[in-house]
Amino acid sequence: MRYYGRATTLAAAGIALALLAGGCGADEGDGTDNGGGGGGSKKVEVFTWWADGGEKQGLDGLVSQFKTDCAQYEFVNGAVAGGAGSNAKQVLASRLQQSDPPDTFQAHAGAELADYIKAGQIEDLSAQYKDWGLATAFPKGLVDSLTVNGKIYSVPANIHRANVLWANKKVLDGAGITSVATTLPQFFTQLDTLKAKGVTPLALGKDWTQQMLFEAVLISDLGTDKFIGLWSGKTDWAGADVTTAINDYKKLLDYTNKDRDSLDWTDAEKSVMDGKAAFQLMGDWEAADMDAKGFKDYSYTVFPGNGNAYQWLADSFVLPKGAKNPEGTKCWLKTVGSAAGQKAFNTKKGSIPARTDTVAADYPAYQQSAIADWAKDVAVPSCPHGSACSQGWQGAVNSAQGKFSSDGDVAGLQKALVAAAKQFAGK
Ligand code: GAL
């Protein structure tokens, strides 16, 4: 059942895992040897983009568990602010190139992780998986997305859902919208009603957030199988159904704020919380962030037309080659993979644990509904969050969509998407 109420569940029916195989800088120190830990370094620099709001609260939860489990080490916060790693990934790339890695960094499961593996930048953790009993702690499909040539390279902290439509309940009520749109045509009707009321119907931000909205439309217009096929090479980006999706997406842009290209996801979210906008398509880190910011009057549902598609992504942590404190990093990774660590993190982060031994009752209402959906929905990947495509492919789609946001050239966008797939698919 889906409705615009706070305790709604998202979608129905399906199967479990069909997974496709400056910033704020460090708070202190640089992870170098400070003479502690019997001559080894005590500091563990953890590099993420979780610098604020619900994201920071999630990280803080994990850190408090780390302090308990790994009291001999010291957490050093290397977070670089900016949604989806828009700044952090560039900083990380240059540090890796200069052989100055943090002790661990956040990487998305799937094709994005494979980038680091192929570049020889991260260590094989298969032995730790064995020692810590992790091989059976996570779903097999997820472990496959962390594995190359039989070696497992990272420890997943969570599963996020990308294709969620958030709303300000009061704004919807004020416009007399009480039903849930389950198709794009129904959604367009609601957006018209909101426009007539003088609010921004759909809040939107820059580049990667536009990729997310476009992917949600692709899922609605192509269905789950064909959407998955876009990334595996089975679905043609030049197809008529992709043209339909681009046209629908173009129509949606008309309902969004004009300053979208300069906003991060939290700016768009703020316009929803302030009642200036009604809806926002965003991943479920939004639940945690709205909670952290004390905004309670929100509702959520799966994006109209997405049915039982669970667009997944997973944050995972790695051991970089050349990390200054590999033993400290292993302690961090063990905490990340533990039941206690996953609970401390995910209860605050809006995501659900990657581990399968979750006790749903320990979680807020949103995550309880997500845990139920994850068990029965169809898993589809996300390009801007790395489960579907490499960072090169992400960048190419990003530029194409940035251009489209100003010129609205449907044929031009499709041509660029076809070229990006040709250049990056399978690489
Ligand atoms: C994603 C990440 C999430 C969340 C989001 C917004 O890429 O996986 O954990 O941080 O970006 O910043």
Tab-separated table of C-alpha atoms and ligand atoms in Angstrom:
chain	number	residue	atom	x	y	z
A	1	MET	CA	0.000	0.000	0.000
A	2	ARG	CA	1.229	3.462	-0.794
A	3	TYR	CA	-0.117	6.788	0.425
A	4	TYR	CA	1.211	10.200	1.231
A	5	GLY	CA	1.386	9.497	4.922
A	6	ARG	CA	4.322	9.354	7.209
A	7	ALA	CA	4.194	5.662	7.980
A	8	THR	CA	3.621	4.442	4.461
A	9	THR	CA	5.456	1.486	2.997
A	10	LEU	CA	6.958	2.123	-0.382
A	11	ALA	CA	6.183	-0.495	-2.942
A	12	ALA	CA	5.072	-4.070	-3.356
A	13	ALA	CA	5.967	-7.464	-4.781
A	14	GLY	CA	9.133	-8.693	-6.396
A	15	ILE	CA	12.348	-10.491	-5.617
A	16	ALA	CA	15.340	-9.811	-3.446
A	17	LEU	CA	18.772	-9.317	-4.910
A	18	ALA	CA	19.280	-9.104	-8.637
A	19	LEU	CA	22.192	-6.743	-8.206
A	20	LEU	CA	24.283	-5.713	-11.143
A	21	ALA	CA	27.245	-7.204	-11.037
A	22	GLY	CA	36.828	23.395	-0.410
A	23	GLY	CA	35.510	20.988	1.632
A	24	CYS	CA	35.836	21.004	5.339
A	25	GLY	CA	39.009	18.912	5.265
A	26	ALA	CA	40.329	16.815	8.064
A	27	ASP	CA	39.343	17.938	11.532
A	28	GLU	CA	42.804	17.385	12.760
A	29	GLY	CA	46.030	15.654	11.938
A	30	ASP	CA	46.877	13.684	8.855
A	31	GLY	CA	46.884	10.147	10.157
A	32	THR	CA	50.658	10.068	10.544
A	33	ASP	CA	52.432	8.300	13.340
A	34	ASN	CA	51.920	10.089	16.617
A	35	GLY	CA	53.942	7.642	18.609
A	36	GLY	CA	51.013	5.702	20.080
A	37	GLY	CA	49.953	2.062	19.661
A	38	GLY	CA	53.378	0.525	20.325
A	39	GLY	CA	55.160	2.630	17.731
A	40	GLY	CA	52.426	2.368	15.061
A	41	SER	CA	50.027	5.156	14.216
A	42	LYS	CA	46.976	5.561	16.422
A	43	LYS	CA	45.116	7.852	14.057
A	44	VAL	CA	42.640	6.504	11.538
A	45	GLU	CA	41.618	9.067	8.954
A	46	VAL	CA	38.146	8.238	7.632
A	47	PHE	CA	37.373	10.019	4.369
A	48	THR	CA	33.686	10.585	3.517
A	49	TRP	CA	31.370	13.352	2.310
A	50	TRP	CA	29.175	13.083	5.395
A	51	ALA	CA	29.799	16.501	6.879
A	52	ASP	CA	26.394	17.743	7.994
A	53	GLY	CA	22.823	16.918	9.075
A	54	GLY	CA	21.635	13.294	8.944
A	55	GLU	CA	24.762	12.187	7.108
A	56	LYS	CA	26.987	13.495	9.901
A	57	GLN	CA	24.732	11.924	12.515
A	58	GLY	CA	25.084	8.562	10.768
A	59	LEU	CA	28.866	8.935	10.724
A	60	ASP	CA	28.835	9.982	14.388
A	61	GLY	CA	26.906	6.806	15.232
A	62	LEU	CA	29.556	4.694	13.547
A	63	VAL	CA	32.340	6.635	15.231
A	64	SER	CA	30.866	6.068	18.678
A	65	GLN	CA	30.857	2.313	18.002
A	66	PHE	CA	34.453	2.556	16.723
A	67	LYS	CA	35.451	4.294	19.952
A	68	THR	CA	34.061	1.351	21.901
A	69	ASP	CA	35.425	-1.415	19.665
A	70	CYS	CA	38.744	0.178	18.787
A	71	ALA	CA	39.621	2.250	21.842
A	72	GLN	CA	43.337	1.931	21.046
A	73	TYR	CA	42.828	4.051	17.905
A	74	GLU	CA	41.798	7.618	17.287
A	75	PHE	CA	39.214	8.626	14.683
A	76	VAL	CA	40.241	11.505	12.423
A	77	ASN	CA	37.441	13.045	10.395
A	78	GLY	CA	38.505	13.572	6.784
A	79	ALA	CA	35.039	14.533	5.505
A	80	VAL	CA	34.771	16.840	2.486
A	81	ALA	CA	31.295	18.400	2.227
A	82	GLY	CA	29.136	18.173	-0.925
A	83	GLY	CA	26.271	15.798	-1.752
A	84	ALA	CA	27.090	12.473	-3.403
A	85	GLY	CA	30.794	13.223	-3.102
A	86	SER	CA	30.627	16.019	-5.693
A	87	ASN	CA	33.725	17.626	-4.108
A	88	ALA	CA	35.106	14.692	-2.127
A	89	LYS	CA	35.690	12.442	-5.120
A	90	GLN	CA	37.956	15.012	-6.776
A	91	VAL	CA	39.950	15.577	-3.597
A	92	LEU	CA	40.271	11.818	-3.140
A	93	ALA	CA	41.389	11.252	-6.735
A	94	SER	CA	44.188	13.756	-6.377
A	95	ARG	CA	45.284	12.343	-3.023
A	96	LEU	CA	45.369	8.833	-4.460
A	97	GLN	CA	47.356	10.068	-7.408
A	98	GLN	CA	49.872	11.683	-5.075
A	99	SER	CA	50.138	8.453	-3.015
A	100	ASP	CA	48.636	10.243	-0.014
A	101	PRO	CA	45.579	8.084	0.714
A	102	PRO	CA	43.420	8.469	3.819
A	103	ASP	CA	43.360	5.363	6.033
A	104	THR	CA	39.965	4.481	4.599
A	105	PHE	CA	37.470	6.065	2.236
A	106	GLN	CA	33.849	5.747	1.265
A	107	ALA	CA	33.223	4.034	-2.081
A	108	HIS	CA	29.984	2.869	-3.690
A	109	ALA	CA	29.504	-0.839	-4.280
A	110	GLY	CA	29.449	-1.890	-7.927
A	111	ALA	CA	31.095	-0.262	-10.935
A	112	GLU	CA	32.428	2.692	-8.940
A	113	LEU	CA	34.331	0.396	-6.569
A	114	ALA	CA	35.631	-1.523	-9.592
A	115	ASP	CA	37.312	1.721	-10.751
A	116	TYR	CA	39.528	1.714	-7.635
A	117	ILE	CA	40.199	-2.003	-7.936
A	118	LYS	CA	41.238	-1.721	-11.582
A	119	ALA	CA	43.502	1.210	-10.733
A	120	GLY	CA	45.211	-0.969	-8.085
A	121	GLN	CA	44.379	1.557	-5.358
A	122	ILE	CA	42.763	-0.704	-2.768
A	123	GLU	CA	43.634	-3.928	-0.950
A	124	ASP	CA	41.969	-7.339	-1.098
A	125	LEU	CA	39.961	-7.945	2.107
A	126	SER	CA	39.089	-11.603	1.490
A	127	ALA	CA	41.130	-12.760	4.513
A	128	GLN	CA	39.295	-10.294	6.770
A	129	TYR	CA	35.946	-11.473	5.410
A	130	LYS	CA	36.932	-14.972	6.504
A	131	ASP	CA	38.273	-13.922	9.905
A	132	TRP	CA	35.262	-11.757	10.695
A	133	GLY	CA	32.633	-14.133	9.277
A	134	LEU	CA	31.429	-11.545	6.778
A	135	ALA	CA	30.985	-13.708	3.686
A	136	THR	CA	27.637	-14.922	4.958
A	137	ALA	CA	26.651	-11.737	6.798
A	138	PHE	CA	25.677	-9.877	3.612
A	139	PRO	CA	23.424	-10.885	0.697
A	140	LYS	CA	25.339	-12.777	-1.987
A	141	GLY	CA	24.413	-10.297	-4.721
A	142	LEU	CA	25.898	-7.461	-2.692
A	143	VAL	CA	29.119	-9.360	-1.993
A	144	ASP	CA	29.335	-10.056	-5.756
A	145	SER	CA	29.262	-6.304	-6.390
A	146	LEU	CA	32.325	-5.941	-4.112
A	147	THR	CA	34.227	-8.804	-5.725
A	148	VAL	CA	36.600	-8.893	-8.685
A	149	ASN	CA	38.382	-12.090	-9.767
A	150	GLY	CA	37.293	-13.854	-6.589
A	151	LYS	CA	38.702	-11.183	-4.240
A	152	ILE	CA	36.487	-9.010	-2.017
A	153	TYR	CA	37.567	-5.371	-1.734
A	154	SER	CA	35.308	-3.473	0.647
A	155	VAL	CA	32.972	-3.677	3.619
A	156	PRO	CA	29.442	-2.357	2.965
A	157	ALA	CA	27.873	-0.155	5.616
A	158	ASN	CA	24.333	0.008	4.277
A	159	ILE	CA	21.823	-0.138	1.456
A	160	HIS	CA	20.238	3.160	0.411
A	161	ARG	CA	17.204	3.602	-1.835
A	162	ALA	CA	17.443	6.330	-4.475
A	163	ASN	CA	13.966	6.442	-6.066
A	164	VAL	CA	11.910	7.979	-3.269
A	165	LEU	CA	9.553	10.940	-3.689
A	166	TRP	CA	9.474	13.157	-0.592
A	167	ALA	CA	6.821	15.769	0.078
A	168	ASN	CA	5.800	18.499	2.472
A	169	LYS	CA	2.517	17.124	3.754
A	170	LYS	CA	1.058	20.527	4.612
A	171	VAL	CA	1.728	21.820	1.107
A	172	LEU	CA	0.003	18.782	-0.393
A	173	ASP	CA	-2.928	19.184	1.990
A	174	GLY	CA	-3.177	22.870	1.095
A	175	ALA	CA	-3.500	21.913	-2.559
A	176	GLY	CA	-6.083	19.206	-1.757
A	177	ILE	CA	-3.753	16.379	-2.842
A	178	THR	CA	-4.571	13.333	-0.773
A	179	SER	CA	-3.985	10.410	-3.116
A	180	VAL	CA	-0.688	8.919	-4.228
A	181	ALA	CA	0.260	9.239	-7.884
A	182	THR	CA	1.342	5.815	-9.105
A	183	THR	CA	1.835	6.802	-12.740
A	184	LEU	CA	3.602	9.699	-14.441
A	185	PRO	CA	0.335	11.092	-15.956
A	186	GLN	CA	-1.236	11.204	-12.461
A	187	PHE	CA	1.880	12.910	-11.174
A	188	PHE	CA	1.742	15.577	-13.899
A	189	THR	CA	-1.863	16.333	-12.899
A	190	GLN	CA	-0.772	16.868	-9.291
A	191	LEU	CA	2.120	19.063	-10.390
A	192	ASP	CA	-0.342	21.233	-12.364
A	193	THR	CA	-2.521	21.600	-9.277
A	194	LEU	CA	0.497	22.686	-7.224
A	195	LYS	CA	1.681	25.113	-9.886
A	196	ALA	CA	-1.743	26.780	-9.844
A	197	LYS	CA	-1.296	27.228	-6.078
A	198	GLY	CA	1.895	29.199	-6.657
A	199	VAL	CA	4.369	26.792	-5.032
A	200	THR	CA	7.295	25.112	-6.758
A	201	PRO	CA	5.797	21.708	-7.561
A	202	LEU	CA	9.087	19.779	-7.709
A	203	ALA	CA	12.294	20.955	-6.022
A	204	LEU	CA	15.479	20.077	-7.881
A	205	GLY	CA	19.207	20.597	-7.487
A	206	LYS	CA	22.279	20.376	-9.673
A	207	ASP	CA	23.963	17.703	-11.842
A	208	TRP	CA	23.827	14.385	-9.905
A	209	THR	CA	20.378	15.191	-8.495
A	210	GLN	CA	19.179	15.738	-12.070
A	211	GLN	CA	20.651	12.358	-13.022
A	212	MET	CA	18.602	10.827	-10.227
A	213	LEU	CA	15.368	12.409	-11.437
A	214	PHE	CA	16.050	11.352	-15.012
A	215	GLU	CA	16.762	7.763	-13.912
A	216	ALA	CA	13.482	7.658	-11.989
A	217	VAL	CA	11.692	8.676	-15.192
A	218	LEU	CA	13.633	6.045	-17.174
A	219	ILE	CA	12.515	3.372	-14.693
A	220	SER	CA	8.883	4.481	-15.104
A	221	ASP	CA	9.027	4.521	-18.895
A	222	LEU	CA	11.226	1.461	-19.524
A	223	GLY	CA	10.407	-0.830	-16.584
A	224	THR	CA	12.980	-2.573	-14.417
A	225	ASP	CA	14.399	-5.093	-16.933
A	226	LYS	CA	15.027	-2.589	-19.673
A	227	PHE	CA	16.426	-0.069	-17.183
A	228	ILE	CA	18.928	-2.648	-15.888
A	229	GLY	CA	19.740	-3.402	-19.535
A	230	LEU	CA	20.824	0.195	-20.141
A	231	TRP	CA	23.857	-0.481	-17.950
A	232	SER	CA	24.581	-4.050	-19.002
A	233	GLY	CA	24.444	-3.251	-22.729
A	234	LYS	CA	21.169	-5.111	-23.405
A	235	THR	CA	19.018	-1.987	-23.820
A	236	ASP	CA	19.684	0.486	-26.601
A	237	TRP	CA	20.145	4.079	-25.420
A	238	ALA	CA	19.048	5.158	-28.913
A	239	GLY	CA	15.629	3.477	-28.494
A	240	ALA	CA	12.252	5.226	-28.832
A	241	ASP	CA	11.431	4.464	-25.180
A	242	VAL	CA	14.508	6.442	-24.081
A	243	THR	CA	13.303	9.334	-26.276
A	244	THR	CA	9.927	9.155	-24.511
A	245	ALA	CA	11.687	9.264	-21.139
A	246	ILE	CA	13.769	12.292	-22.145
A	247	ASN	CA	10.602	14.083	-23.227
A	248	ASP	CA	8.857	13.228	-19.953
A	249	TYR	CA	11.904	14.406	-18.042
A	250	LYS	CA	11.924	17.652	-20.033
A	251	LYS	CA	8.283	18.174	-19.136
A	252	LEU	CA	9.116	17.559	-15.446
A	253	LEU	CA	11.862	20.195	-15.543
A	254	ASP	CA	9.155	22.774	-16.287
A	255	TYR	CA	7.784	22.177	-12.787
A	256	THR	CA	11.135	22.665	-11.061
A	257	ASN	CA	12.898	25.735	-9.663
A	258	LYS	CA	14.871	27.783	-12.201
A	259	ASP	CA	17.961	28.004	-9.985
A	260	ARG	CA	18.322	24.205	-9.932
A	261	ASP	CA	21.833	24.163	-11.435
A	262	SER	CA	23.284	25.983	-8.445
A	263	LEU	CA	21.649	23.968	-5.646
A	264	ASP	CA	22.848	20.932	-3.712
A	265	TRP	CA	20.273	18.373	-2.579
A	266	THR	CA	20.035	19.967	0.871
A	267	ASP	CA	19.117	23.352	-0.663
A	268	ALA	CA	16.280	21.754	-2.639
A	269	GLU	CA	15.258	19.830	0.475
A	270	LYS	CA	15.149	23.107	2.435
A	271	SER	CA	12.653	24.584	-0.009
A	272	VAL	CA	10.407	21.564	0.679
A	273	MET	CA	10.814	21.913	4.462
A	274	ASP	CA	10.125	25.667	4.213
A	275	GLY	CA	6.883	24.986	2.321
A	276	LYS	CA	8.100	26.764	-0.813
A	277	ALA	CA	8.131	23.517	-2.777
A	278	ALA	CA	5.965	20.401	-2.585
A	279	PHE	CA	7.940	17.379	-3.807
A	280	GLN	CA	11.554	16.259	-4.177
A	281	LEU	CA	12.953	13.067	-5.663
A	282	MET	CA	15.885	12.043	-3.469
A	283	GLY	CA	17.562	9.069	-1.864
A	284	ASP	CA	16.512	7.997	1.583
A	285	TRP	CA	19.330	9.914	3.281
A	286	GLU	CA	16.596	12.583	3.132
A	287	ALA	CA	14.625	10.809	5.890
A	288	ALA	CA	17.595	11.056	8.238
A	289	ASP	CA	18.335	14.620	7.240
A	290	MET	CA	14.782	15.867	7.778
A	291	ASP	CA	14.735	14.086	11.138
A	292	ALA	CA	18.088	15.622	12.067
A	293	LYS	CA	16.780	19.072	11.127
A	294	GLY	CA	13.628	18.598	13.183
A	295	PHE	CA	11.209	18.650	10.232
A	296	LYS	CA	8.453	16.142	10.904
A	297	ASP	CA	5.717	16.927	8.426
A	298	TYR	CA	7.038	14.945	5.501
A	299	SER	CA	5.704	12.017	3.553
A	300	TYR	CA	7.312	9.569	1.162
A	301	THR	CA	6.451	7.134	-1.550
A	302	VAL	CA	8.177	5.402	-4.431
A	303	PHE	CA	8.533	7.673	-7.514
A	304	PRO	CA	5.322	7.544	-9.622
A	305	GLY	CA	5.492	4.703	-12.140
A	306	ASN	CA	8.468	2.969	-10.473
A	307	GLY	CA	6.214	0.246	-9.031
A	308	ASN	CA	8.301	-2.362	-7.266
A	309	ALA	CA	11.713	-1.046	-8.360
A	310	TYR	CA	14.110	-0.605	-5.435
A	311	GLN	CA	16.896	1.547	-6.830
A	312	TRP	CA	19.758	0.563	-4.575
A	313	LEU	CA	23.208	1.829	-3.753
A	314	ALA	CA	25.589	0.860	-0.991
A	315	ASP	CA	28.233	2.864	0.828
A	316	SER	CA	31.257	0.758	1.590
A	317	PHE	CA	34.689	1.326	3.118
A	318	VAL	CA	38.037	0.178	1.783
A	319	LEU	CA	41.662	-0.291	2.792
A	320	PRO	CA	43.696	1.900	0.392
A	321	LYS	CA	47.117	0.710	-0.730
A	322	GLY	CA	49.712	2.688	1.193
A	323	ALA	CA	47.364	3.579	4.094
A	324	LYS	CA	49.469	4.817	7.010
A	325	ASN	CA	47.610	2.799	9.616
A	326	PRO	CA	46.351	-0.458	8.050
A	327	GLU	CA	45.728	-2.128	11.423
A	328	GLY	CA	43.641	0.835	12.575
A	329	THR	CA	41.762	0.742	9.272
A	330	LYS	CA	41.008	-2.950	9.773
A	331	CYS	CA	39.543	-2.153	13.171
A	332	TRP	CA	37.328	0.518	11.510
A	333	LEU	CA	36.270	-1.947	8.809
A	334	LYS	CA	35.441	-4.615	11.378
A	335	THR	CA	33.196	-2.113	13.168
A	336	VAL	CA	31.536	-1.128	9.876
A	337	GLY	CA	30.707	-4.767	9.132
A	338	SER	CA	29.520	-5.649	12.638
A	339	ALA	CA	25.858	-5.857	13.644
A	340	ALA	CA	26.391	-3.166	16.292
A	341	GLY	CA	28.186	-0.851	13.851
A	342	GLN	CA	25.481	-1.222	11.219
A	343	LYS	CA	22.785	-0.463	13.765
A	344	ALA	CA	24.618	2.586	15.157
A	345	PHE	CA	25.043	3.921	11.614
A	346	ASN	CA	21.826	3.047	9.840
A	347	THR	CA	19.355	4.031	12.540
A	348	LYS	CA	20.677	7.583	11.978
A	349	LYS	CA	21.500	7.537	8.243
A	350	GLY	CA	18.097	6.712	6.699
A	351	SER	CA	19.530	3.594	5.060
A	352	ILE	CA	19.005	-0.040	5.994
A	353	PRO	CA	21.775	-2.378	7.122
A	354	ALA	CA	23.623	-4.374	4.497
A	355	ARG	CA	23.700	-7.290	6.957
A	356	THR	CA	20.879	-9.781	6.781
A	357	ASP	CA	20.523	-10.267	10.558
A	358	THR	CA	18.670	-6.977	11.020
A	359	VAL	CA	16.030	-6.532	13.701
A	360	ALA	CA	13.565	-4.225	11.911
A	361	ALA	CA	11.953	-3.104	15.173
A	362	ASP	CA	15.223	-1.361	16.129
A	363	TYR	CA	14.713	1.141	13.280
A	364	PRO	CA	12.624	4.276	12.687
A	365	ALA	CA	9.380	3.890	10.699
A	366	TYR	CA	10.885	4.836	7.346
A	367	GLN	CA	13.632	2.203	7.534
A	368	GLN	CA	11.118	-0.417	8.692
A	369	SER	CA	9.155	0.122	5.487
A	370	ALA	CA	12.369	0.059	3.443
A	371	ILE	CA	13.523	-3.191	5.075
A	372	ALA	CA	10.194	-4.774	4.102
A	373	ASP	CA	10.411	-3.475	0.524
A	374	TRP	CA	14.045	-4.543	0.056
A	375	ALA	CA	13.018	-8.107	0.866
A	376	LYS	CA	10.439	-8.257	-1.916
A	377	ASP	CA	11.115	-5.573	-4.525
A	378	VAL	CA	13.225	-5.702	-7.680
A	379	ALA	CA	16.731	-4.289	-7.195
A	380	VAL	CA	17.841	-1.843	-9.887
A	381	PRO	CA	21.139	0.065	-9.790
A	382	SER	CA	21.991	3.789	-9.842
A	383	CYS	CA	24.609	5.499	-12.008
A	384	PRO	CA	25.171	8.704	-9.987
A	385	HIS	CA	25.689	6.525	-6.897
A	386	GLY	CA	28.014	4.062	-8.548
A	387	SER	CA	26.107	0.784	-8.486
A	388	ALA	CA	25.359	0.956	-12.243
A	389	CYS	CA	28.270	2.745	-13.850
A	390	SER	CA	31.898	3.811	-13.536
A	391	GLN	CA	32.952	7.309	-12.522
A	392	GLY	CA	33.865	8.106	-16.132
A	393	TRP	CA	30.357	7.219	-17.260
A	394	GLN	CA	28.871	9.240	-14.380
A	395	GLY	CA	30.882	12.265	-15.482
A	396	ALA	CA	29.798	11.961	-19.118
A	397	VAL	CA	26.103	11.708	-18.159
A	398	ASN	CA	26.545	14.606	-15.769
A	399	SER	CA	27.871	16.956	-18.428
A	400	ALA	CA	25.187	15.887	-20.900
A	401	GLN	CA	22.449	16.562	-18.366
A	402	GLY	CA	23.974	19.853	-17.284
A	403	LYS	CA	23.812	20.987	-20.911
A	404	PHE	CA	20.243	19.712	-21.227
A	405	SER	CA	19.201	21.660	-18.152
A	406	SER	CA	19.900	24.858	-20.077
A	407	ASP	CA	19.212	23.957	-23.725
A	408	GLY	CA	16.442	21.296	-23.464
A	409	ASP	CA	17.742	19.640	-26.645
A	410	VAL	CA	16.153	16.156	-26.574
A	411	ALA	CA	18.021	14.735	-29.574
A	412	GLY	CA	21.272	16.239	-28.281
A	413	LEU	CA	20.902	14.595	-24.872
A	414	GLN	CA	20.049	11.208	-26.360
A	415	LYS	CA	23.045	11.386	-28.706
A	416	ALA	CA	25.339	12.188	-25.776
A	417	LEU	CA	23.891	9.308	-23.705
A	418	VAL	CA	24.427	6.892	-26.604
A	419	ALA	CA	28.032	8.099	-26.957
A	420	ALA	CA	28.656	7.756	-23.197
A	421	ALA	CA	27.376	4.175	-23.193
A	422	LYS	CA	29.536	3.357	-26.199
A	423	GLN	CA	32.605	4.784	-24.507
A	424	PHE	CA	32.108	3.377	-21.012
A	425	ALA	CA	29.824	0.295	-21.013
A	426	GLY	CA	31.656	-2.814	-19.843
A	427	LYS	CA	34.775	-0.812	-18.939
B	1	GAL	C1	25.322	9.141	-1.865
B	1	GAL	C2	25.763	8.356	-0.666
B	1	GAL	C3	24.795	8.554	0.436
B	1	GAL	C4	24.557	10.023	0.669
B	1	GAL	C5	24.268	10.760	-0.626
B	1	GAL	C6	24.076	12.250	-0.523
B	1	GAL	O1	26.215	8.995	-2.926
B	1	GAL	O2	25.850	7.013	-0.999
B	1	GAL	O3	25.245	7.923	1.599
B	1	GAL	O4	25.650	10.516	1.316
B	1	GAL	O5	25.248	10.496	-1.553
B	1	GAL	O6	25.236	12.906	-0.137
